[in-house]
């Protein structure tokens, strides 16, 4: 009987040990060291060239930047847990701890800096327009007057153009950028406006190659940063990783791979902390 009791107790202890090990193995490491754990990263799932979920996995410039940063933090690609970060959800996801950091065309603004911290910027984008490759009638923002200008429902991009640059532009709101592109291709609209990096990502898709061109108007500055929870020590570590990405040429390679087919004339890699107003 005593032998049986000892054996049963040992089995219980062994089971508890295995359970504790299993639970600990999946825990996120917020200090920025791999050690076989996972890191949760927020990206867009629906922006070609930047952050897109595909049958083959995740692709885009933001994905490449995030993967590089994660590697410098000690995580391999298979230790990354990608999470969709829609624009309206980003601050909440960081504050709740749903993700360790977010790289999702996340422009650094004073309002957002009150809620979260930013590493970077890692890309300087601008509001621009996309037009048909054979359309030479739009050479400046003023030429958008009386033109059908498209952006997605809820976006402020098209309204900014109408309010400040082309008051007679005819705003067209579509549910998605892909719908705007279809309208642009069929000549139902004349131009699509949002960040030039987003426009370049769509235009770089194989089915659209050579069909569209960027206006190159640089109507606003959009400083893309990597969002982290307020006070997180990851900010300094990510900044260091971004500097290394630029210095070793990986940043340039990622830009050319994701935006090159659209003829995107990107700005040089921004200096850490240099926010263009």
Short mmCIF file of C-alpha atoms in Angstrom, two decimals:
data_model
loop_
_atom_site.label_atom_id
_atom_site.label_comp_id
_atom_site.label_asym_id
_atom_site.label_seq_id
_atom_site.Cartn_x
_atom_site.Cartn_y
_atom_site.Cartn_z
CA UNK A 1 0.00 0.00 0.00
CA UNK A 2 2.79 2.43 0.85
CA UNK A 3 4.43 1.74 -2.49
CA UNK A 4 1.21 2.50 -4.28
CA UNK A 5 0.81 5.81 -2.42
CA UNK A 6 4.31 6.94 -3.31
CA UNK A 7 3.79 6.00 -6.94
CA UNK A 8 0.51 7.89 -7.13
CA UNK A 9 2.04 10.97 -5.52
CA UNK A 10 4.94 10.87 -7.95
CA UNK A 11 2.54 10.66 -10.86
CA UNK A 12 0.67 13.73 -9.62
CA UNK A 13 3.88 15.70 -9.23
CA UNK A 14 5.03 14.66 -12.69
CA UNK A 15 1.70 15.72 -14.21
CA UNK A 16 1.87 19.10 -12.48
CA UNK A 17 5.42 19.60 -13.71
CA UNK A 18 4.48 18.81 -17.32
CA UNK A 19 1.46 21.14 -17.15
CA UNK A 20 3.52 24.01 -15.77
CA UNK A 21 6.14 23.52 -18.47
CA UNK A 22 3.51 23.46 -21.21
CA UNK A 23 1.84 26.63 -19.93
CA UNK A 24 5.13 28.48 -19.62
CA UNK A 25 6.21 27.56 -23.12
CA UNK A 26 3.45 29.56 -24.76
CA UNK A 27 3.78 32.71 -22.67
CA UNK A 28 4.62 35.93 -24.53
CA UNK A 29 7.94 37.47 -23.59
CA UNK A 30 7.49 41.22 -23.25
CA UNK A 31 11.14 41.87 -22.55
CA UNK A 32 12.28 41.25 -26.10
CA UNK A 33 14.12 37.94 -25.82
CA UNK A 34 13.07 34.82 -27.71
CA UNK A 35 13.80 31.83 -25.44
CA UNK A 36 11.35 29.66 -27.39
CA UNK A 37 8.38 31.94 -26.68
CA UNK A 38 6.02 33.81 -28.97
CA UNK A 39 5.78 37.45 -29.93
CA UNK A 40 2.45 38.94 -31.06
CA UNK A 41 2.69 41.54 -33.82
CA UNK A 42 -0.14 43.61 -35.27
CA UNK A 43 -0.28 44.24 -39.02
CA UNK A 44 -2.88 45.00 -41.65
CA UNK A 45 -4.26 41.92 -43.39
CA UNK A 46 -5.72 43.69 -46.44
CA UNK A 47 -3.09 46.09 -47.79
CA UNK A 48 -1.08 44.65 -50.69
CA UNK A 49 2.57 45.69 -50.58
CA UNK A 50 2.35 46.60 -46.88
CA UNK A 51 0.49 44.03 -44.84
CA UNK A 52 -1.52 41.29 -46.50
CA UNK A 53 -2.68 37.83 -45.51
CA UNK A 54 -2.28 35.49 -48.48
CA UNK A 55 -2.68 31.74 -49.00
CA UNK A 56 1.12 31.54 -48.82
CA UNK A 57 1.38 33.50 -45.58
CA UNK A 58 1.90 37.17 -44.75
CA UNK A 59 3.56 39.63 -47.10
CA UNK A 60 4.40 43.32 -47.51
CA UNK A 61 6.81 46.01 -46.39
CA UNK A 62 5.38 46.26 -42.87
CA UNK A 63 5.64 42.47 -42.56
CA UNK A 64 9.28 42.55 -43.68
CA UNK A 65 10.07 45.35 -41.21
CA UNK A 66 8.28 43.57 -38.36
CA UNK A 67 9.98 40.25 -39.14
CA UNK A 68 13.40 41.91 -39.16
CA UNK A 69 12.70 43.66 -35.85
CA UNK A 70 11.42 40.45 -34.27
CA UNK A 71 14.60 38.65 -35.33
CA UNK A 72 16.73 41.33 -33.69
CA UNK A 73 14.63 40.92 -30.55
CA UNK A 74 15.46 37.21 -30.55
CA UNK A 75 12.45 35.68 -32.32
CA UNK A 76 12.49 33.51 -35.41
CA UNK A 77 9.77 33.82 -38.05
CA UNK A 78 7.88 30.80 -36.72
CA UNK A 79 7.70 32.40 -33.26
CA UNK A 80 5.68 35.35 -34.61
CA UNK A 81 1.94 35.40 -34.01
CA UNK A 82 0.45 37.80 -36.56
CA UNK A 83 -2.70 39.64 -35.50
CA UNK A 84 -4.92 41.82 -37.65
CA UNK A 85 -4.77 45.43 -36.49
CA UNK A 86 -7.49 47.52 -38.06
CA UNK A 87 -6.95 51.26 -37.86
CA UNK A 88 -9.63 51.88 -35.25
CA UNK A 89 -8.37 49.07 -32.99
CA UNK A 90 -4.65 49.78 -32.80
CA UNK A 91 -4.41 51.84 -29.60
CA UNK A 92 -6.79 49.51 -27.76
CA UNK A 93 -4.82 46.41 -28.81
CA UNK A 94 -1.62 47.90 -27.43
CA UNK A 95 -3.20 49.13 -24.22
CA UNK A 96 -4.79 45.74 -23.52
CA UNK A 97 -1.58 43.88 -24.29
CA UNK A 98 -3.10 41.94 -27.21
CA UNK A 99 0.10 42.57 -29.17
CA UNK A 100 3.70 43.42 -28.34
CA UNK A 101 4.01 45.94 -31.15
CA UNK A 102 2.14 47.14 -34.23
CA UNK A 103 3.54 47.85 -37.71
CA UNK A 104 0.47 48.71 -39.76
CA UNK A 105 0.82 51.97 -41.75
CA UNK A 106 0.62 53.56 -38.30
CA UNK A 107 1.21 57.30 -38.73
CA UNK A 108 2.75 59.02 -35.70
CA UNK A 109 0.49 61.85 -34.53
CA UNK A 110 0.35 63.93 -31.33
CA UNK A 111 -3.09 62.51 -30.52
CA UNK A 112 -1.87 58.92 -30.75
CA UNK A 113 1.30 59.68 -28.81
CA UNK A 114 -0.88 60.52 -25.81
CA UNK A 115 -2.10 56.91 -25.77
CA UNK A 116 0.84 54.82 -27.02
CA UNK A 117 4.58 55.13 -27.69
CA UNK A 118 6.19 54.91 -31.12
CA UNK A 119 9.52 53.60 -32.33
CA UNK A 120 10.74 55.04 -35.62
CA UNK A 121 9.64 56.43 -37.94
CA UNK A 122 10.69 53.75 -40.44
CA UNK A 123 8.98 55.20 -43.54
CA UNK A 124 7.97 58.70 -44.63
CA UNK A 125 4.90 58.46 -46.85
CA UNK A 126 2.74 61.21 -48.36
CA UNK A 127 -0.85 61.57 -49.41
CA UNK A 128 -0.94 61.22 -53.18
CA UNK A 129 -3.19 60.21 -56.04
CA UNK A 130 -3.21 57.21 -58.35
CA UNK A 131 -4.35 57.73 -61.94
CA UNK A 132 -4.44 55.67 -65.10
CA UNK A 133 -1.06 55.33 -66.77
CA UNK A 134 -2.33 56.89 -70.01
CA UNK A 135 -4.01 59.86 -68.31
CA UNK A 136 -1.85 62.99 -68.58
CA UNK A 137 -4.58 65.45 -67.60
CA UNK A 138 -3.79 65.40 -63.84
CA UNK A 139 -0.40 67.03 -63.30
CA UNK A 140 -1.08 68.83 -60.02
CA UNK A 141 -3.68 68.72 -57.22
CA UNK A 142 -5.52 71.64 -58.85
CA UNK A 143 -6.19 69.44 -61.88
CA UNK A 144 -8.46 67.31 -59.69
CA UNK A 145 -11.13 70.01 -59.93
CA UNK A 146 -14.25 68.58 -61.61
CA UNK A 147 -12.59 65.13 -61.59
CA UNK A 148 -14.14 62.12 -59.86
CA UNK A 149 -11.91 61.49 -56.86
CA UNK A 150 -12.24 58.21 -54.96
CA UNK A 151 -11.32 57.09 -51.47
CA UNK A 152 -12.75 54.56 -49.03
CA UNK A 153 -15.77 55.29 -46.89
CA UNK A 154 -14.70 56.90 -43.63
CA UNK A 155 -11.33 58.10 -44.92
CA UNK A 156 -10.42 61.77 -44.64
CA UNK A 157 -8.01 61.72 -47.60
CA UNK A 158 -10.43 62.75 -50.34
CA UNK A 159 -12.07 65.36 -48.13
CA UNK A 160 -8.65 66.88 -47.40
CA UNK A 161 -8.10 67.34 -51.13
CA UNK A 162 -11.52 68.93 -51.63
CA UNK A 163 -11.19 71.22 -48.63
CA UNK A 164 -7.66 72.44 -49.28
CA UNK A 165 -6.55 71.81 -52.86
CA UNK A 166 -9.38 71.17 -55.30
CA UNK A 167 -12.74 72.45 -54.06
CA UNK A 168 -14.56 71.31 -57.20
CA UNK A 169 -13.38 67.71 -56.99
CA UNK A 170 -16.28 65.25 -57.13
CA UNK A 171 -15.88 62.91 -54.17
CA UNK A 172 -16.69 59.25 -54.68
CA UNK A 173 -16.72 56.95 -51.65
CA UNK A 174 -16.24 53.24 -52.20
CA UNK A 175 -16.19 50.47 -49.58
CA UNK A 176 -12.60 49.41 -50.31
CA UNK A 177 -9.50 50.53 -52.21
CA UNK A 178 -9.86 47.51 -54.47
CA UNK A 179 -13.27 48.85 -55.55
CA UNK A 180 -11.69 52.25 -56.27
CA UNK A 181 -9.08 50.54 -58.43
CA UNK A 182 -11.76 48.74 -60.41
CA UNK A 183 -13.55 52.06 -60.91
CA UNK A 184 -10.30 53.73 -61.95
CA UNK A 185 -9.60 50.98 -64.46
CA UNK A 186 -13.11 51.22 -65.96
CA UNK A 187 -12.94 55.05 -66.02
CA UNK A 188 -15.85 55.36 -63.61
CA UNK A 189 -13.51 57.51 -61.52
CA UNK A 190 -10.49 59.62 -62.46
CA UNK A 191 -8.21 59.32 -59.43
CA UNK A 192 -7.79 57.50 -56.13
CA UNK A 193 -6.23 59.18 -53.11
CA UNK A 194 -4.60 57.92 -49.91
CA UNK A 195 -0.98 57.42 -48.73
CA UNK A 196 1.42 56.95 -51.63
CA UNK A 197 2.82 53.78 -50.03
CA UNK A 198 -0.65 52.20 -49.97
CA UNK A 199 -1.29 53.29 -53.56
CA UNK A 200 2.05 51.86 -54.65
CA UNK A 201 1.28 48.57 -52.92
CA UNK A 202 -1.95 48.15 -54.83
CA UNK A 203 -0.48 49.31 -58.14
CA UNK A 204 2.43 46.87 -57.75
CA UNK A 205 0.11 43.85 -57.89
CA UNK A 206 0.72 41.68 -60.93
CA UNK A 207 -2.77 42.25 -62.41
CA UNK A 208 -2.31 46.02 -62.31
CA UNK A 209 1.30 46.27 -63.48
CA UNK A 210 1.71 49.15 -65.93
CA UNK A 211 -1.93 50.26 -65.68
CA UNK A 212 -1.60 53.02 -63.09
CA UNK A 213 0.85 55.70 -62.00
CA UNK A 214 1.37 57.87 -58.94
CA UNK A 215 0.92 61.62 -59.22
CA UNK A 216 3.88 62.37 -56.96
CA UNK A 217 2.10 65.31 -55.30
CA UNK A 218 3.22 64.76 -51.67
CA UNK A 219 0.18 66.51 -50.21
CA UNK A 220 0.86 65.49 -46.59
CA UNK A 221 3.60 63.84 -44.51
CA UNK A 222 2.76 60.45 -42.98
CA UNK A 223 5.45 59.25 -40.56
CA UNK A 224 4.99 55.50 -40.15
CA UNK A 225 6.06 54.29 -36.72
CA UNK A 226 5.95 51.04 -34.77
CA UNK A 227 3.46 51.34 -31.94
CA UNK A 228 4.18 49.90 -28.50
CA UNK A 229 2.42 50.11 -25.15
CA UNK A 230 3.03 53.36 -23.27
CA UNK A 231 6.27 53.08 -21.28
CA UNK A 232 7.38 49.81 -22.90
CA UNK A 233 11.13 49.17 -22.96
CA UNK A 234 10.63 47.66 -26.42
CA UNK A 235 10.71 51.15 -27.95
CA UNK A 236 14.48 51.55 -27.53
CA UNK A 237 15.16 47.99 -28.72
CA UNK A 238 12.99 48.43 -31.81
CA UNK A 239 14.67 51.75 -32.64
CA UNK A 240 18.05 50.02 -32.56
CA UNK A 241 16.74 47.27 -34.83
CA UNK A 242 15.37 49.81 -37.32
CA UNK A 243 18.73 51.59 -37.46
CA UNK A 244 20.43 48.26 -38.18
CA UNK A 245 17.89 47.45 -40.89
CA UNK A 246 18.80 50.66 -42.70
CA UNK A 247 22.56 50.31 -42.22
CA UNK A 248 22.79 46.73 -43.50
CA UNK A 249 20.70 47.41 -46.63
CA UNK A 250 17.68 45.31 -45.62
CA UNK A 251 15.40 48.36 -45.53
CA UNK A 252 16.20 49.33 -49.12
CA UNK A 253 15.76 45.74 -50.30
CA UNK A 254 12.31 45.59 -48.67
CA UNK A 255 11.22 48.87 -50.27
CA UNK A 256 12.29 47.77 -53.74
CA UNK A 257 10.68 44.34 -53.40
CA UNK A 258 7.30 45.61 -52.24
CA UNK A 259 6.92 48.95 -54.05
CA UNK A 260 9.32 48.79 -57.00
CA UNK A 261 6.87 47.51 -59.63
CA UNK A 262 4.70 50.63 -59.12
CA UNK A 263 7.58 53.04 -59.76
CA UNK A 264 7.31 54.36 -56.22
CA UNK A 265 9.82 57.15 -55.59
CA UNK A 266 10.29 56.61 -51.88
CA UNK A 267 11.86 59.05 -49.49
CA UNK A 268 15.23 58.08 -47.94
CA UNK A 269 14.96 56.10 -44.73
CA UNK A 270 14.01 58.59 -42.00
CA UNK A 271 16.17 59.14 -38.94
CA UNK A 272 14.82 57.76 -35.70
CA UNK A 273 12.77 60.42 -33.94
CA UNK A 274 12.64 62.75 -36.98
CA UNK A 275 8.92 63.43 -37.37
CA UNK A 276 8.09 65.54 -40.42
CA UNK A 277 5.09 67.78 -39.85
#
